[in-house]
Short mmCIF file of C-alpha atoms in Angstrom, two decimals:
data_model
loop_
_atom_site.label_atom_id
_atom_site.label_comp_id
_atom_site.label_asym_id
_atom_site.label_seq_id
_atom_site.Cartn_x
_atom_site.Cartn_y
_atom_site.Cartn_z
CA MET A 1080 52.60 -54.77 -22.53
CA SER A 1081 52.75 -51.17 -21.55
CA ILE A 1082 49.63 -51.01 -19.44
CA ALA A 1083 50.68 -50.66 -15.85
CA VAL A 1084 48.95 -51.47 -12.72
CA VAL A 1085 48.86 -48.63 -10.20
CA ASN A 1086 49.52 -49.70 -6.59
CA PHE A 1087 48.44 -46.76 -4.30
CA SER A 1088 50.81 -47.77 -1.42
CA GLU A 1089 53.72 -48.13 -3.65
CA LYS A 1090 53.01 -44.69 -5.34
CA PHE A 1091 52.57 -42.98 -1.97
CA SER A 1092 55.90 -44.44 -0.77
CA ARG A 1093 57.54 -42.43 -3.65
CA ILE A 1094 56.01 -39.04 -2.52
CA GLY A 1095 58.38 -37.38 -0.22
CA GLU A 1096 56.57 -34.18 0.50
CA LEU A 1097 53.15 -32.96 1.67
CA HIS A 1098 50.76 -31.14 -0.71
CA ALA A 1099 52.68 -32.03 -3.97
CA TYR A 1100 50.07 -33.45 -6.33
CA LYS A 1101 51.35 -36.46 -8.31
CA LEU A 1102 49.80 -37.94 -11.48
CA VAL A 1103 49.41 -41.73 -11.46
CA ALA A 1104 46.87 -42.45 -14.13
CA GLN A 1105 44.81 -40.88 -17.07
CA MET A 1106 41.44 -42.11 -18.25
CA ASN A 1107 40.34 -40.21 -21.48
CA ASP A 1108 40.86 -36.55 -20.43
CA TYR A 1109 40.69 -37.22 -16.62
CA HIS A 1110 43.60 -37.26 -14.31
CA PHE A 1111 44.07 -39.44 -11.25
CA LYS A 1112 46.18 -37.62 -8.72
CA LEU A 1113 47.61 -38.59 -5.35
CA VAL A 1114 48.39 -36.09 -2.58
CA ARG A 1115 49.55 -36.37 0.99
CA MET A 1116 47.67 -33.70 2.74
CA LYS A 1117 47.93 -32.17 6.23
CA ARG A 1118 46.64 -28.72 6.20
CA GLU A 1119 43.61 -26.40 6.10
CA PHE A 1120 42.83 -25.62 2.57
CA ILE A 1121 41.07 -22.54 1.23
CA TRP A 1122 37.45 -21.97 0.06
CA HIS A 1123 37.08 -22.57 -3.64
CA SER A 1124 34.91 -24.14 -6.32
CA HIS A 1125 35.33 -25.58 -9.69
CA PRO A 1126 32.74 -23.83 -11.88
CA GLU A 1127 33.41 -26.18 -14.79
CA THR A 1128 33.52 -29.58 -13.36
CA ASP A 1129 32.55 -32.03 -10.65
CA GLU A 1130 35.56 -33.39 -8.52
CA VAL A 1131 36.11 -36.73 -6.77
CA PHE A 1132 37.94 -37.10 -3.45
CA MET A 1133 38.80 -40.68 -2.36
CA VAL A 1134 40.53 -41.41 0.93
CA ILE A 1135 43.15 -44.12 0.46
CA ASP A 1136 44.44 -43.84 4.04
CA GLY A 1137 43.48 -41.42 6.81
CA ARG A 1138 40.70 -39.07 7.36
CA MET A 1139 39.81 -35.73 5.76
CA TRP A 1140 37.05 -33.19 6.22
CA ILE A 1141 35.38 -31.18 3.52
CA GLU A 1142 33.63 -28.06 4.81
CA LEU A 1143 30.63 -26.98 2.83
CA ARG A 1144 28.55 -23.81 3.31
CA ASP A 1145 25.82 -25.94 4.89
CA GLY A 1146 27.72 -28.59 6.68
CA THR A 1147 30.91 -30.61 6.90
CA LEU A 1148 31.68 -33.99 5.25
CA SER A 1149 33.98 -36.48 7.00
CA LEU A 1150 35.71 -39.17 4.85
CA GLY A 1151 37.93 -42.01 6.10
CA THR A 1152 39.77 -44.80 4.43
CA GLY A 1153 37.64 -46.49 1.76
CA GLU A 1154 35.28 -43.55 1.27
CA MET A 1155 34.77 -41.04 -1.70
CA VAL A 1156 32.55 -38.07 -2.49
CA VAL A 1157 31.70 -36.13 -5.55
CA ILE A 1158 31.81 -32.44 -5.05
CA PRO A 1159 29.46 -31.02 -7.75
CA ARG A 1160 30.61 -28.26 -10.11
CA GLY A 1161 30.25 -24.84 -8.61
CA VAL A 1162 29.87 -25.98 -5.02
CA GLU A 1163 32.13 -24.05 -2.55
CA HIS A 1164 34.22 -26.36 -0.46
CA ARG A 1165 37.20 -26.23 1.90
CA PRO A 1166 39.07 -29.50 2.45
CA TYR A 1167 41.24 -30.08 5.49
CA CYS A 1168 43.18 -32.74 7.24
CA ARG A 1169 44.25 -32.58 10.90
CA GLU A 1170 46.75 -35.48 10.52
CA GLU A 1171 48.23 -36.65 7.32
CA CYS A 1172 45.70 -38.10 4.90
CA ARG A 1173 46.50 -39.88 1.61
CA ILE A 1174 44.00 -38.87 -1.04
CA LEU A 1175 43.21 -39.75 -4.55
CA LEU A 1176 41.64 -36.97 -6.66
CA ILE A 1177 39.87 -37.56 -9.97
CA GLU A 1178 39.09 -34.62 -12.13
CA PRO A 1179 39.62 -33.35 -15.72
CA ALA A 1180 43.22 -32.70 -16.69
CA GLY A 1181 44.01 -28.99 -16.15
CA THR A 1182 41.78 -28.62 -13.09
CA LEU A 1183 43.56 -26.45 -10.63
CA ASN A 1184 43.56 -27.42 -6.92
CA THR A 1185 42.51 -23.94 -5.89
CA GLY A 1186 39.69 -23.69 -8.58
CA ASN A 1187 38.17 -20.21 -8.84
CA ALA A 1188 40.17 -18.89 -5.83
CA GLY A 1189 43.71 -18.96 -7.13
CA GLY A 1190 46.40 -17.70 -4.87
CA ASP A 1191 49.59 -18.97 -3.32
CA LEU A 1192 48.40 -22.55 -2.71
CA THR A 1193 47.87 -23.16 -6.39
CA ASP A 1194 49.86 -26.26 -7.41
CA THR A 1195 51.56 -25.95 -10.77
CA GLY A 1196 54.12 -28.69 -10.50
CA LEU A 1197 52.08 -31.66 -11.37
CA GLU A 1198 54.26 -34.56 -12.52
CA TRP A 1199 53.83 -38.25 -13.24
CA ILE A 1200 55.14 -40.85 -10.84
CA MET B 1033 23.26 -30.99 2.57
CA SER B 1034 22.65 -33.47 -0.15
CA ILE B 1035 26.09 -34.42 -0.98
CA ALA B 1036 26.67 -37.96 0.20
CA VAL B 1037 29.81 -39.80 1.21
CA VAL B 1038 30.16 -43.22 -0.44
CA ASN B 1039 31.49 -45.90 1.86
CA PHE B 1040 32.57 -48.89 -0.33
CA SER B 1041 32.22 -51.52 2.38
CA GLU B 1042 28.72 -50.28 3.37
CA LYS B 1043 27.61 -50.19 -0.35
CA PHE B 1044 29.02 -53.70 -0.95
CA SER B 1045 27.03 -54.95 2.03
CA ARG B 1046 23.91 -53.88 0.10
CA ILE B 1047 24.76 -55.94 -2.96
CA GLY B 1048 23.30 -59.38 -2.73
CA GLU B 1049 24.28 -60.92 -5.93
CA LEU B 1050 27.38 -61.52 -7.99
CA HIS B 1051 27.74 -59.73 -11.37
CA ALA B 1052 25.02 -57.14 -10.85
CA TYR B 1053 26.57 -53.64 -11.44
CA LYS B 1054 25.47 -50.94 -9.07
CA LEU B 1055 25.87 -47.31 -9.44
CA VAL B 1056 27.15 -45.32 -6.44
CA ALA B 1057 28.43 -42.02 -7.85
CA GLN B 1058 28.45 -39.80 -10.88
CA MET B 1059 31.08 -37.25 -11.81
CA ASN B 1060 30.13 -35.19 -14.76
CA ASP B 1061 29.09 -37.89 -17.34
CA TYR B 1062 31.13 -40.62 -15.66
CA HIS B 1063 29.61 -43.54 -13.73
CA PHE B 1064 31.26 -45.09 -10.62
CA LYS B 1065 29.92 -48.73 -10.40
CA LEU B 1066 30.49 -51.47 -7.95
CA VAL B 1067 30.42 -55.18 -8.76
CA ARG B 1068 31.03 -58.40 -6.88
CA MET B 1069 32.70 -60.59 -9.49
CA LYS B 1070 33.54 -64.28 -9.53
CA ARG B 1071 33.55 -65.48 -13.07
CA GLU B 1072 35.51 -65.63 -16.30
CA PHE B 1073 34.36 -62.84 -18.47
CA ILE B 1074 34.47 -62.65 -22.31
CA TRP B 1075 36.95 -60.94 -24.58
CA HIS B 1076 35.79 -57.45 -25.38
CA SER B 1077 36.96 -53.85 -25.93
CA HIS B 1078 35.45 -50.48 -25.68
CA PRO B 1079 36.29 -48.64 -28.90
CA GLU B 1080 35.11 -45.30 -27.66
CA THR B 1081 36.49 -44.99 -24.19
CA ASP B 1082 39.21 -45.82 -21.65
CA GLU B 1083 38.04 -47.83 -18.70
CA VAL B 1084 39.28 -47.95 -15.03
CA PHE B 1085 39.26 -51.04 -12.79
CA MET B 1086 40.02 -50.60 -9.17
CA VAL B 1087 40.13 -53.49 -6.76
CA ILE B 1088 38.40 -52.60 -3.39
CA ASP B 1089 38.79 -56.05 -1.95
CA GLY B 1090 40.16 -59.28 -3.49
CA ARG B 1091 42.16 -60.12 -6.57
CA MET B 1092 41.29 -59.91 -10.26
CA TRP B 1093 43.12 -60.70 -13.46
CA ILE B 1094 42.83 -58.97 -16.73
CA GLU B 1095 43.99 -61.05 -19.69
CA LEU B 1096 45.32 -58.94 -22.67
CA ARG B 1097 46.46 -60.28 -26.00
CA ASP B 1098 50.11 -59.91 -24.91
CA GLY B 1099 50.06 -60.70 -21.21
CA THR B 1100 47.94 -60.81 -18.04
CA LEU B 1101 47.49 -58.08 -15.43
CA SER B 1102 46.99 -59.08 -11.79
CA LEU B 1103 45.33 -56.54 -9.50
CA GLY B 1104 44.95 -56.84 -5.74
CA THR B 1105 43.25 -54.60 -3.06
CA GLY B 1106 44.42 -51.06 -3.47
CA GLU B 1107 45.33 -51.33 -7.08
CA MET B 1108 43.82 -49.87 -10.27
CA VAL B 1109 44.51 -49.91 -14.07
CA VAL B 1110 43.25 -47.93 -17.10
CA ILE B 1111 42.40 -50.16 -20.02
CA PRO B 1112 42.82 -47.86 -23.00
CA ARG B 1113 40.04 -47.54 -25.54
CA GLY B 1114 40.12 -50.26 -28.17
CA VAL B 1115 42.37 -52.64 -26.19
CA GLU B 1116 40.93 -56.16 -26.03
CA HIS B 1117 40.76 -57.50 -22.52
CA ARG B 1118 39.14 -60.37 -20.66
CA PRO B 1119 38.73 -59.82 -16.88
CA TYR B 1120 38.39 -62.86 -14.48
CA CYS B 1121 38.19 -63.54 -10.82
CA ARG B 1122 38.85 -67.00 -9.36
CA GLU B 1123 37.39 -66.00 -5.92
CA GLU B 1124 35.05 -63.26 -5.29
CA CYS B 1125 36.55 -59.83 -5.94
CA ARG B 1126 34.98 -56.43 -5.14
CA ILE B 1127 35.58 -54.09 -7.88
CA LEU B 1128 35.01 -50.31 -8.63
CA LEU B 1129 34.57 -49.50 -12.33
CA ILE B 1130 34.82 -45.97 -13.63
CA GLU B 1131 33.71 -45.21 -17.20
CA PRO B 1132 31.35 -42.99 -19.12
CA ALA B 1133 27.57 -43.41 -18.49
CA GLY B 1134 26.19 -45.81 -20.98
CA THR B 1135 29.37 -47.98 -21.28
CA LEU B 1136 28.33 -51.59 -21.56
CA ASN B 1137 30.19 -54.27 -19.56
CA THR B 1138 30.54 -56.32 -22.70
CA GLY B 1139 31.77 -53.51 -24.96
CA ASN B 1140 31.91 -54.36 -28.59
CA ALA B 1141 31.19 -58.07 -27.94
CA GLY B 1142 27.60 -57.93 -26.67
CA GLY B 1143 25.89 -61.31 -25.89
CA ASP B 1144 24.25 -62.87 -22.90
CA LEU B 1145 26.57 -61.41 -20.18
CA THR B 1146 25.50 -57.85 -21.13
CA ASP B 1147 24.20 -56.04 -17.96
CA THR B 1148 21.29 -53.88 -18.58
CA GLY B 1149 19.92 -53.57 -15.04
CA LEU B 1150 22.12 -50.88 -13.64
CA GLU B 1151 20.55 -49.25 -10.67
CA TRP B 1152 21.59 -46.74 -7.95
CA ILE B 1153 22.34 -48.03 -4.46
#
């Protein structure tokens, strides 16, 4: 039986660094990625896809052009395609992202914070 | 700002009955559905899509032809397309399902347990 249960706590315990996105599951052409985040991210959007943020542990904020969302443990949000957003975490937050394979964390903005080292854990 | 944060606990508090699937989010053409489950389900598969089960609170089992998966709070699994499975919960379990819009809970099996009353909460 090769179908593996993903335990978020166990997976996070294997992630030694902040801001390194790790792949834990794939559903059709969608990736499920974990990240330990503690930073102010940049404004960006994903013109081609919606994106899900789910907080596994901690608190994050997502600034939008017309307000700021606050998400705690056990909360999620869908950022619609094309909507500019700027995520940030004041303290470390453990986040699950769900989006199509190949979606870049910096979306249309690019730049130095673009993560290109995605690996399975 | 019309983008709403989904709080799983708050959403579950609005679900009065077992086995009624409720829609809480949509990402592209994928639905995020909550269900309070306490039953033995039927064997079925989804020939056209993978399917994600995530346990928000409780424990569920998913019987496969070659073994049984056990998932507790904070765990998820991807059941690949075409793989026969039979979910069951001995006590009430609160589950998030992620799958393409239009995916039926009974997959290829059909029958009386097919849920057709999906609504947004």
